[in-house]
PDB file of C-alpha atoms in Angstrom:
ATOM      1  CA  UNK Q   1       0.000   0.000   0.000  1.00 79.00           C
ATOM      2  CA  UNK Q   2       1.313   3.632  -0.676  1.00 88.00           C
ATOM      3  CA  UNK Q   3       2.641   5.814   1.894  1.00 94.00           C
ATOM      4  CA  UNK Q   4       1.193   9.441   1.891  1.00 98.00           C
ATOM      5  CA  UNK Q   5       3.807  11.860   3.252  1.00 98.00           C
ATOM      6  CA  UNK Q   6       2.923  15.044   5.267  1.00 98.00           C
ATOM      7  CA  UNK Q   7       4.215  18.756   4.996  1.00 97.00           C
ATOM      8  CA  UNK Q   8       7.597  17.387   7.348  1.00 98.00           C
ATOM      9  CA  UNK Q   9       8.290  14.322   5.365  1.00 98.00           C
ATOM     10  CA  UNK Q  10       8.359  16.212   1.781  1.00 98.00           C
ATOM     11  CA  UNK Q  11      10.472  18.693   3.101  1.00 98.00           C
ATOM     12  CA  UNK Q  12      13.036  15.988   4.531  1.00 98.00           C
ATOM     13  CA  UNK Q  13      12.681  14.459   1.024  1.00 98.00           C
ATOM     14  CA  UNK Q  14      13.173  18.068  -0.557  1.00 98.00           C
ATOM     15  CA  UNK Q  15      16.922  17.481   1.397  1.00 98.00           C
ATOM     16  CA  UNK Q  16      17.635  14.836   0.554  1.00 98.00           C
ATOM     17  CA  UNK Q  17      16.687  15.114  -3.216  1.00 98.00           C
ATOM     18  CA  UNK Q  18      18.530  18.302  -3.398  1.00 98.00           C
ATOM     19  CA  UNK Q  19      21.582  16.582  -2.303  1.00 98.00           C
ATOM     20  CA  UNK Q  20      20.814  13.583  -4.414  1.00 98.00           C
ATOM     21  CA  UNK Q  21      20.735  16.351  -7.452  1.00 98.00           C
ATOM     22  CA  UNK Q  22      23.709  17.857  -6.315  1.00 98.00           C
ATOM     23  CA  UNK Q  23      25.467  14.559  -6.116  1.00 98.00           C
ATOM     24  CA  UNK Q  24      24.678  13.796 -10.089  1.00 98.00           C
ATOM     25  CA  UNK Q  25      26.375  17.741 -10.749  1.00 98.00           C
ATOM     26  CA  UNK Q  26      29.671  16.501  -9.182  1.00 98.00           C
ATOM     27  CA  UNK Q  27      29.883  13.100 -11.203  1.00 98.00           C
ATOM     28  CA  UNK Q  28      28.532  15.320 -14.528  1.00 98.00           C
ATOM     29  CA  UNK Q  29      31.956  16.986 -13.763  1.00 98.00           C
ATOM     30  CA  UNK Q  30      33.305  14.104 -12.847  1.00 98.00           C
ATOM     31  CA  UNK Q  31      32.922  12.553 -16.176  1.00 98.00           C
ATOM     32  CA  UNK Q  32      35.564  12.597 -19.111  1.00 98.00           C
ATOM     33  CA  UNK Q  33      37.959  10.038 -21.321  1.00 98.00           C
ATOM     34  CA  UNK Q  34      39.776   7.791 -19.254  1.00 98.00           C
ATOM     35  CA  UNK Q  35      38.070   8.321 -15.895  1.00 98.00           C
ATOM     36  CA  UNK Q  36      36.902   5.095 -14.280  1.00 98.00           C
ATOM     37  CA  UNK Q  37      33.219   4.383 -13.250  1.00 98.00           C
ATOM     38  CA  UNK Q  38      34.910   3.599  -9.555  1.00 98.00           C
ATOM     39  CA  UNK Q  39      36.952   7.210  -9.359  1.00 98.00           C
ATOM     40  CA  UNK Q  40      33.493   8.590 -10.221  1.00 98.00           C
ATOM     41  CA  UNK Q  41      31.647   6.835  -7.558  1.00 98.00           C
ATOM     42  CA  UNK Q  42      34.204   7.654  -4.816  1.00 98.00           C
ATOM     43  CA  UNK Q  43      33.725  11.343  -6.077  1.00 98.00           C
ATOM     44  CA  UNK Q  44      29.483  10.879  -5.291  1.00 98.00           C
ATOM     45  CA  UNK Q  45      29.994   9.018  -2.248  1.00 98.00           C
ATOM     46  CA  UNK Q  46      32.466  11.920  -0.965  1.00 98.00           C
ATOM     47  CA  UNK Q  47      30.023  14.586  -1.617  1.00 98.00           C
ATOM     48  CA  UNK Q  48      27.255  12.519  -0.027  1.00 98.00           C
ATOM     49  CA  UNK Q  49      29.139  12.053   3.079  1.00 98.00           C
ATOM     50  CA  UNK Q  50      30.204  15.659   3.017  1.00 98.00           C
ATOM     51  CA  UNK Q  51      26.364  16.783   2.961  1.00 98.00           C
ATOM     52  CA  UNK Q  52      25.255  15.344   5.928  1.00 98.00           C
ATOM     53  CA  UNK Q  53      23.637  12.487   4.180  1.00 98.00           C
ATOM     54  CA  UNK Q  54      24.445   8.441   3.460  1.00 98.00           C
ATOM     55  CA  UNK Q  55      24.327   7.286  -0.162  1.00 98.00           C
ATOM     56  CA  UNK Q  56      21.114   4.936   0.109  1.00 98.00           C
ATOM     57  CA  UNK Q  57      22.471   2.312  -2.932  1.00 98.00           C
ATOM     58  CA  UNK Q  58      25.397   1.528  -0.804  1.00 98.00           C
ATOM     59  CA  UNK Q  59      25.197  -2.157   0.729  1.00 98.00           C
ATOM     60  CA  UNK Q  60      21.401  -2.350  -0.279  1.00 98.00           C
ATOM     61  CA  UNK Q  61      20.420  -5.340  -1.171  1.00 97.00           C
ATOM     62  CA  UNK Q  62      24.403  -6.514  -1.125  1.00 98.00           C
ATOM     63  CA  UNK Q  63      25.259  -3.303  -4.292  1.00 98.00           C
ATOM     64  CA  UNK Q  64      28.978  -2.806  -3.965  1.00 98.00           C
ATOM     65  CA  UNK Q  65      28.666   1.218  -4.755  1.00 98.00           C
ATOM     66  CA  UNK Q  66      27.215   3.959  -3.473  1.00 98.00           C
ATOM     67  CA  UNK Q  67      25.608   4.708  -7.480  1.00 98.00           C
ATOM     68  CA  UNK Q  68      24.773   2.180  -9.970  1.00 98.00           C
ATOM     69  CA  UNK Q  69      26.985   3.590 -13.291  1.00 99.00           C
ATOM     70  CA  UNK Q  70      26.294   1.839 -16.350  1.00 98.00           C
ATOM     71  CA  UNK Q  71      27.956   2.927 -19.923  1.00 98.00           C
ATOM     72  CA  UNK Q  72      26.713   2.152 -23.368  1.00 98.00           C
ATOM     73  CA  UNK Q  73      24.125  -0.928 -23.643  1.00 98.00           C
ATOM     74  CA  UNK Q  74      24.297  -1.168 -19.968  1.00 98.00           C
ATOM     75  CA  UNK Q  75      20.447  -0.262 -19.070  1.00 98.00           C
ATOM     76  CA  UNK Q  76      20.498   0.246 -15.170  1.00 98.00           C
ATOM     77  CA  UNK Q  77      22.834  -1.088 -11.992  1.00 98.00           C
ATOM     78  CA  UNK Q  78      25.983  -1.097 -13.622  1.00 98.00           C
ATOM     79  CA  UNK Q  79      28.653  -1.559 -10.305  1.00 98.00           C
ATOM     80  CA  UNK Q  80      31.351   0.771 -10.381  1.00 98.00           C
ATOM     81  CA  UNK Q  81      34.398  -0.882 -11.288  1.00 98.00           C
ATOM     82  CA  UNK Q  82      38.496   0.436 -11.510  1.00 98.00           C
ATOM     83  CA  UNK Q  83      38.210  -1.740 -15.412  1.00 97.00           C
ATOM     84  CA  UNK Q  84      35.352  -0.104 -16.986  1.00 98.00           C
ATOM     85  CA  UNK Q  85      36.964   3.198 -18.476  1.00 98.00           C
ATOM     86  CA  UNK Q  86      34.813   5.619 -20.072  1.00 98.00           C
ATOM     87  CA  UNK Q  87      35.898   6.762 -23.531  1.00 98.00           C
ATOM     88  CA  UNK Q  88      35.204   9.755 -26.081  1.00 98.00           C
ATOM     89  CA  UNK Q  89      31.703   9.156 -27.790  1.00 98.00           C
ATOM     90  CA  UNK Q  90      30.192   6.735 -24.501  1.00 98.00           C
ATOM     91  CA  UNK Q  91      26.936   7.412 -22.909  1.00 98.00           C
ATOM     92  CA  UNK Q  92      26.958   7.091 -19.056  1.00 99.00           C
ATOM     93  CA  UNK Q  93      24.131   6.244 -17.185  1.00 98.00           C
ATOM     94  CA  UNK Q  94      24.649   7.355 -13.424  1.00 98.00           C
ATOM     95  CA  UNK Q  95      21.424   6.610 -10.783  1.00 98.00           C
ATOM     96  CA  UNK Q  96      21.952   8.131  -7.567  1.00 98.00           C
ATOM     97  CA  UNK Q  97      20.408   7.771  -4.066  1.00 98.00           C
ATOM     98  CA  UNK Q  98      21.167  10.303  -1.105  1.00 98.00           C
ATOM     99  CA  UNK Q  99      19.034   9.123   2.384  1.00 98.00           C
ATOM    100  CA  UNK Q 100      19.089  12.612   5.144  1.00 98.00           C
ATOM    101  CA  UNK Q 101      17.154  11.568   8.095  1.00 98.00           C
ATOM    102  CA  UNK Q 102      15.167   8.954   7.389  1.00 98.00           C
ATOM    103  CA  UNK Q 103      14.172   9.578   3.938  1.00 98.00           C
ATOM    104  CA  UNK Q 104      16.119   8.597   0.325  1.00 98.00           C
ATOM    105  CA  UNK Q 105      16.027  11.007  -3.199  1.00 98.00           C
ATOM    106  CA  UNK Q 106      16.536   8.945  -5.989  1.00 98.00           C
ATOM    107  CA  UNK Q 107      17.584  10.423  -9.433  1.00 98.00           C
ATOM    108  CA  UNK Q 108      19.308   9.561 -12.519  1.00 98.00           C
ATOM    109  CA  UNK Q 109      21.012  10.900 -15.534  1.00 98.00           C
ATOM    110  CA  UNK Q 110      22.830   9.940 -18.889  1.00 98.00           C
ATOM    111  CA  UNK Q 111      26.046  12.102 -20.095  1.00 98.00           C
ATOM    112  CA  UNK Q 112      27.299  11.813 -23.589  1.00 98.00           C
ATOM    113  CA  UNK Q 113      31.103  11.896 -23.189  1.00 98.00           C
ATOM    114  CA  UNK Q 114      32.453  14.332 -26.094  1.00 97.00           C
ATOM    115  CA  UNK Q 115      31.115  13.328 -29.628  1.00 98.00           C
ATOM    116  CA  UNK Q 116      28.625  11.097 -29.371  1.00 98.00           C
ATOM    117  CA  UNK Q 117      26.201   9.497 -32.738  1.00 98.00           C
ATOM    118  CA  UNK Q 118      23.495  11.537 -33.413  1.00 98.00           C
ATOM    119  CA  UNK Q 119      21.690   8.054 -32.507  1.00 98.00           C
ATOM    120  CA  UNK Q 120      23.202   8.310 -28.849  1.00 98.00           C
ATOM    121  CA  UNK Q 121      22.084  12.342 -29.197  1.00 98.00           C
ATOM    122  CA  UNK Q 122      18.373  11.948 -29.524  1.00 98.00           C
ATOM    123  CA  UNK Q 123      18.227   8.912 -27.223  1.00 99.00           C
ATOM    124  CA  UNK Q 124      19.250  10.876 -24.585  1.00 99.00           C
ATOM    125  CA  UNK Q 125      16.838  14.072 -25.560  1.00 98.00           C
ATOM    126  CA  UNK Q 126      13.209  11.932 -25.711  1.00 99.00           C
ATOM    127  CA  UNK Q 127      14.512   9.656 -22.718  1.00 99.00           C
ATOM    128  CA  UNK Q 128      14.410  13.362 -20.318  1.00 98.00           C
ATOM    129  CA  UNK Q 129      11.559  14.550 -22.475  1.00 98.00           C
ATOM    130  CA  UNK Q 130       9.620  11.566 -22.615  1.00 98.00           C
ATOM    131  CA  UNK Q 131       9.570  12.226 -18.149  1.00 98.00           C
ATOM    132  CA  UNK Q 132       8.257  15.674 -18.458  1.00 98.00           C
ATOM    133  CA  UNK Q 133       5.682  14.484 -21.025  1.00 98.00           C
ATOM    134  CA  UNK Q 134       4.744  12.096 -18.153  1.00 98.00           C
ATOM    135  CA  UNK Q 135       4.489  15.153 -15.486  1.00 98.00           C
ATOM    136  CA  UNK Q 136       1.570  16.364 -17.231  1.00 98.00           C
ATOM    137  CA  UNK Q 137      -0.715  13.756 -15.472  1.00 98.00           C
ATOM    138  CA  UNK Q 138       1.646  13.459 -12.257  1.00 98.00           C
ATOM    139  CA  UNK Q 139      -1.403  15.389 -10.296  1.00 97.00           C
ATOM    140  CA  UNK Q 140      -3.705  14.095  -8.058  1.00 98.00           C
ATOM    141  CA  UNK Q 141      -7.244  12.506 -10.005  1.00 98.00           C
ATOM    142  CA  UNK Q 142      -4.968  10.718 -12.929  1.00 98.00           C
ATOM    143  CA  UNK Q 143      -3.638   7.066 -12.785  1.00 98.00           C
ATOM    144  CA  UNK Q 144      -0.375   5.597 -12.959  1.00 98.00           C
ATOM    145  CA  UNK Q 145      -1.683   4.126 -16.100  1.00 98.00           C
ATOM    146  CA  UNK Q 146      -1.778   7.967 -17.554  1.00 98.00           C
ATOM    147  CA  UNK Q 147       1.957   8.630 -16.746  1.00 98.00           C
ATOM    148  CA  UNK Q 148       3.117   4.985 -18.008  1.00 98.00           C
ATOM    149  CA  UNK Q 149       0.961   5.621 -21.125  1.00 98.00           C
ATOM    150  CA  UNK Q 150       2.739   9.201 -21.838  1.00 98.00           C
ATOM    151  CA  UNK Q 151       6.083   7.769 -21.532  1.00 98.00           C
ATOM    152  CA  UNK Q 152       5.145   4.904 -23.834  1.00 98.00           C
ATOM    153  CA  UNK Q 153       3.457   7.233 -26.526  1.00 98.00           C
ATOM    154  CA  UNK Q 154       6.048  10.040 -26.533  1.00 98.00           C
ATOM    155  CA  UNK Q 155       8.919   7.308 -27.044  1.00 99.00           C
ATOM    156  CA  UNK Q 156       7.511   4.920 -29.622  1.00 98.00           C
ATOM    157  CA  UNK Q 157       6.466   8.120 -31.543  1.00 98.00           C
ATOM    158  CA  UNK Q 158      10.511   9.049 -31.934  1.00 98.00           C
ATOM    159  CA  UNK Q 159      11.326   5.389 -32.655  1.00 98.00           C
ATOM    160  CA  UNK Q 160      12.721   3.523 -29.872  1.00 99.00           C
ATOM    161  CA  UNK Q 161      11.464   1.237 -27.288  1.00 98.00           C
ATOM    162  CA  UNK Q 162      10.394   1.459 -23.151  1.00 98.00           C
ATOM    163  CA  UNK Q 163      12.072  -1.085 -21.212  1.00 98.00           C
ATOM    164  CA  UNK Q 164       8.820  -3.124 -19.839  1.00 98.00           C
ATOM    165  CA  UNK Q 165      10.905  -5.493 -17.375  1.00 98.00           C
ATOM    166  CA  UNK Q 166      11.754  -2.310 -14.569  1.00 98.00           C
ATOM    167  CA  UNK Q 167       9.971  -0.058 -13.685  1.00 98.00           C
ATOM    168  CA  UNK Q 168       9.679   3.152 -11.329  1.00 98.00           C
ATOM    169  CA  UNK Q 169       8.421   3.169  -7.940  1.00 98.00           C
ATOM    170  CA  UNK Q 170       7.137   5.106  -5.088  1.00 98.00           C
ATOM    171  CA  UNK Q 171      10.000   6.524  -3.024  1.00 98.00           C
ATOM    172  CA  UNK Q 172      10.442   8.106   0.622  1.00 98.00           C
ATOM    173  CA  UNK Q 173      11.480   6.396   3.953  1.00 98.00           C
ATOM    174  CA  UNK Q 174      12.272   3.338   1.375  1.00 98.00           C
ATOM    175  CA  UNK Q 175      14.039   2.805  -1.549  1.00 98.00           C
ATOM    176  CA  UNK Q 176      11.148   1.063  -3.157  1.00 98.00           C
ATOM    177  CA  UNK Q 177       7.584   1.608  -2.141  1.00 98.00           C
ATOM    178  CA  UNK Q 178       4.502   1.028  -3.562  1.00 97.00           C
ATOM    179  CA  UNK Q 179       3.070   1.979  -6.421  1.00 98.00           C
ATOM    180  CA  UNK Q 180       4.992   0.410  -9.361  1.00 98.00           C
ATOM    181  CA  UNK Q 181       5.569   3.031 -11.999  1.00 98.00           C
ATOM    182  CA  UNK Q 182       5.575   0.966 -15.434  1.00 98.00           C
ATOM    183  CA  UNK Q 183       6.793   3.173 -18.621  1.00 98.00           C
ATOM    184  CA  UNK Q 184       3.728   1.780 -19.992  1.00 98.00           C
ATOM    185  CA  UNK Q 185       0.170   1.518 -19.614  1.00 97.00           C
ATOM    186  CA  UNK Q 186      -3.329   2.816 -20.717  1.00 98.00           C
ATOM    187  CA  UNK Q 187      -5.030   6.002 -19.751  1.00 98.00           C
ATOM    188  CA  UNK Q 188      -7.079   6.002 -16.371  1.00 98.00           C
ATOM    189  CA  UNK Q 189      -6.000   2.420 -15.518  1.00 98.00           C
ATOM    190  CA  UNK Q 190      -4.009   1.655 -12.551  1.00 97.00           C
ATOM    191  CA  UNK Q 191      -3.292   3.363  -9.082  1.00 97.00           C
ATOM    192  CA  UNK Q 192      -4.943   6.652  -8.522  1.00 98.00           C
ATOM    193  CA  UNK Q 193      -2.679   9.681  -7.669  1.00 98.00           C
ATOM    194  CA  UNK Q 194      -3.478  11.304  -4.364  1.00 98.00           C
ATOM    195  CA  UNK Q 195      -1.653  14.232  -3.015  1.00 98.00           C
ATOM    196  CA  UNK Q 196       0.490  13.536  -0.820  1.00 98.00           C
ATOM    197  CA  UNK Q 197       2.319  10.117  -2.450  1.00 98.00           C
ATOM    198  CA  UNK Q 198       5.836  10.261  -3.879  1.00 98.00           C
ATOM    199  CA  UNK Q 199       6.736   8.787  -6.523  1.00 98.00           C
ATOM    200  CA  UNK Q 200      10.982   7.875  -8.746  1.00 98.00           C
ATOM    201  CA  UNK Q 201       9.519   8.235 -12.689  1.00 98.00           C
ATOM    202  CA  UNK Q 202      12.500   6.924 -14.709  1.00 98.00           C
ATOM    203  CA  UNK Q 203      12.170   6.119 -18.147  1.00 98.00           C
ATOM    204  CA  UNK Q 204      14.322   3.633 -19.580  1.00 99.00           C
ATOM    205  CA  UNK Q 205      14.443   3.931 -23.072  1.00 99.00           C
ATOM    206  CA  UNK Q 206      16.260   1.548 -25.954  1.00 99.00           C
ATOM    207  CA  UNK Q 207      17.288   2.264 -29.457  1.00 98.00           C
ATOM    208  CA  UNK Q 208      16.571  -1.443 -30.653  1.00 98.00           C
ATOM    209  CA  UNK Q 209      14.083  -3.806 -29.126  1.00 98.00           C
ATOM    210  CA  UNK Q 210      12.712  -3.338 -24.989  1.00 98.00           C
ATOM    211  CA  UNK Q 211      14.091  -6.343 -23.813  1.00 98.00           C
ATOM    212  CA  UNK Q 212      16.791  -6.755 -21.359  1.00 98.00           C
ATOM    213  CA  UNK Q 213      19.068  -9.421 -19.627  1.00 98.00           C
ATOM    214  CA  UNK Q 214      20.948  -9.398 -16.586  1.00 98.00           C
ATOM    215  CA  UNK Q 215      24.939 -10.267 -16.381  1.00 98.00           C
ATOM    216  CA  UNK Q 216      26.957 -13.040 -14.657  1.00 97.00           C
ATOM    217  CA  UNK Q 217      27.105 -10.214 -12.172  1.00 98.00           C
ATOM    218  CA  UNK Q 218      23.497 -10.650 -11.382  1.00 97.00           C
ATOM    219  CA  UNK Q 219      23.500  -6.424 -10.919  1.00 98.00           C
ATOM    220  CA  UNK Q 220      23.874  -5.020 -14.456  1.00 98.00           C
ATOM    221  CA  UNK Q 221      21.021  -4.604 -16.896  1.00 99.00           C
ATOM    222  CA  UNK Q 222      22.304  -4.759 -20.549  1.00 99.00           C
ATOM    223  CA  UNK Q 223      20.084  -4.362 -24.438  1.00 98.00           C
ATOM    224  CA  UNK Q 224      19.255  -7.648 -25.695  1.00 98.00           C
ATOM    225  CA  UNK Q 225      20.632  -6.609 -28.751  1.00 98.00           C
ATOM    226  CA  UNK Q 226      23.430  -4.407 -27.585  1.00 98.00           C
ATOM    227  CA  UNK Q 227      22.025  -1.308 -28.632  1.00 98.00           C
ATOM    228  CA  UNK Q 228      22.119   1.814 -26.424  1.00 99.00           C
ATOM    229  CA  UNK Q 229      20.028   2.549 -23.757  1.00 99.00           C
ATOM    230  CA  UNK Q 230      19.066   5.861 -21.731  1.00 99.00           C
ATOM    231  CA  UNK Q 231      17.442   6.786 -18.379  1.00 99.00           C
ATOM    232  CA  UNK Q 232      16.183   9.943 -16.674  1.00 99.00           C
ATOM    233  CA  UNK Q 233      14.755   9.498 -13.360  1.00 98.00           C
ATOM    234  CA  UNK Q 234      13.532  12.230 -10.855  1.00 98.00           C
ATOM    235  CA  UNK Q 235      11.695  11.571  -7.497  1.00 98.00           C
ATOM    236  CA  UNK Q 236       8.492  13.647  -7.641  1.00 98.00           C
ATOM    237  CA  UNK Q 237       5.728  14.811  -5.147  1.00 98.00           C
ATOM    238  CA  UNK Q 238       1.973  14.285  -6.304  1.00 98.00           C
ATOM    239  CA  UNK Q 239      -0.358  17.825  -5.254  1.00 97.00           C
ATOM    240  CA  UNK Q 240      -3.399  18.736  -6.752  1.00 93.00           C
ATOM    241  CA  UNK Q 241      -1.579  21.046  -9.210  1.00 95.00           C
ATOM    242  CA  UNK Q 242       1.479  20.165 -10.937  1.00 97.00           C
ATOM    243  CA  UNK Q 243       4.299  17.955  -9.198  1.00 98.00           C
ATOM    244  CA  UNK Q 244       7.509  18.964  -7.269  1.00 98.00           C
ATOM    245  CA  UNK Q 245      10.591  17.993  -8.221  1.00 98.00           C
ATOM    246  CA  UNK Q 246      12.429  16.854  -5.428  1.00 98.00           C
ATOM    247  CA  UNK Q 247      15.366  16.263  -6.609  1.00 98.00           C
ATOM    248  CA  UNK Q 248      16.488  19.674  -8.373  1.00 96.00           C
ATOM    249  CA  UNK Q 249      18.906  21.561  -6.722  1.00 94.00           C
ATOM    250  CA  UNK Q 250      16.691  24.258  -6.374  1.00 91.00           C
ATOM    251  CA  UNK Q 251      14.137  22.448  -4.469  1.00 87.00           C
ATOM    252  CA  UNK Q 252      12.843  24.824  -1.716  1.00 70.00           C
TER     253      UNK Q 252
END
């Protein structure tokens, strides 16, 4: 069952998803040719620490780092590594969690490095604006079905393919609450929105087909076909107007 949070909770998850944006500014920096997805990690968990905060990927559910990184046809929960080296013309996928008393932002990003294909280029552009094409029915009276649907319709329109095996999720004291978030869905099916819940909408989006498969790792999320992937993920609070962003750096 969902969690509705009061006027105290949001503003603990404003916090923390102000320092979970501010964490994905210092890897943005972070990232250039021959930088390792480990040295970039260290650089998040650093800041993380230094804010008052604990990175909430670290040790959950055994994840080695304290944000999942994941380059190229990696989808989602790549583990930082010393041996994966980004290079001129990668994409870098880099999902964040910072937890400040009690309560977890969750937020993710993809960085071309230098040149990238004008492929990897417009990816990346209807991955963020296939989210805010969702936030037109993040209010309260529309489903989850609505903001799954918007994803779905915005992306297939501009020729690639929603990963259907993850999904978001609502967000606050946990990780993972209820509601799933599917980037899929039909109009006014599913969950109601209510003011109050909170909500990680992350669109995973593929250049070739939606489906997935997991590594000998059993962490990292890779294409089927080996085509690129992107993801944009903000955690959001439902009101009876349009949502808040919590995790923008601006977040009152």
């Amino acid at each position: 069952m969902f969690v509705i949070k009061n006027s105290e909770q949001v503003a603990l998850m404003k916090i923390a998803g102000r320092i979970t944006a501010e964490a994905l500014l210092v890897a943005e920096e972070a990232i250039r040719p021959g930088i390792s997805t480990k040295e970039i990690d260290a650089k998040i968990h650093r800041y993380i620490i230094k804010s008052g905060a604990t990175p909430t990927f670290l040790g959950y559910g055994g994840f080695p780092g304290s944000a999942c990184i994941s380059l190229n046809s990696e989808v989602i929960h790549g583990i930082p590594s010393d041996k994966k080296i980004v290079s001129e013309g990668d994409i870098v996928k880099i999902d964040v969690g910072a937890r400040y008393r009690g309560y977890t932002g969750d937020s993710a990003r993809t960085f071309a490095v230098g040149k990238v294909s004008d492929e990897a280029l417009k990816l990346i552009s209807v991955t963020e604006k296939s989210f805010f094409e969702a936030m037109k029915f993040a209010k309260a009276g529309f489903r989850i079905g609505d903001i799954g649907s918007a994803v779905e319709n915005f992306v297939i329109s501009n020729g690639f393919t929603v990963v259907r095996a993850y999904t978001g999720h609502g967000v606050g004291a946990e990780l993972h609450e209820d509601p799933e978030i599917p980037n899929f869905g039909k109009p006014g099916r599913g969950v109601r929105l209510y003011s109050g819940m909170t909500l990680a909408v992350e669109p995973m989006v593929n250049a070739g087909v939606c489906d997935v498969k997991v590594l000998r790792d059993k962490w990292t999320v890779v294409t089927a076909d080996g085509r690129l992937s992107a993801h944009y993920e903000n955690s959001i609070a439902i009101t009876d107007g349009d949502p808040i962003i919590l995790t923008d750096i601006n977040v009152g």
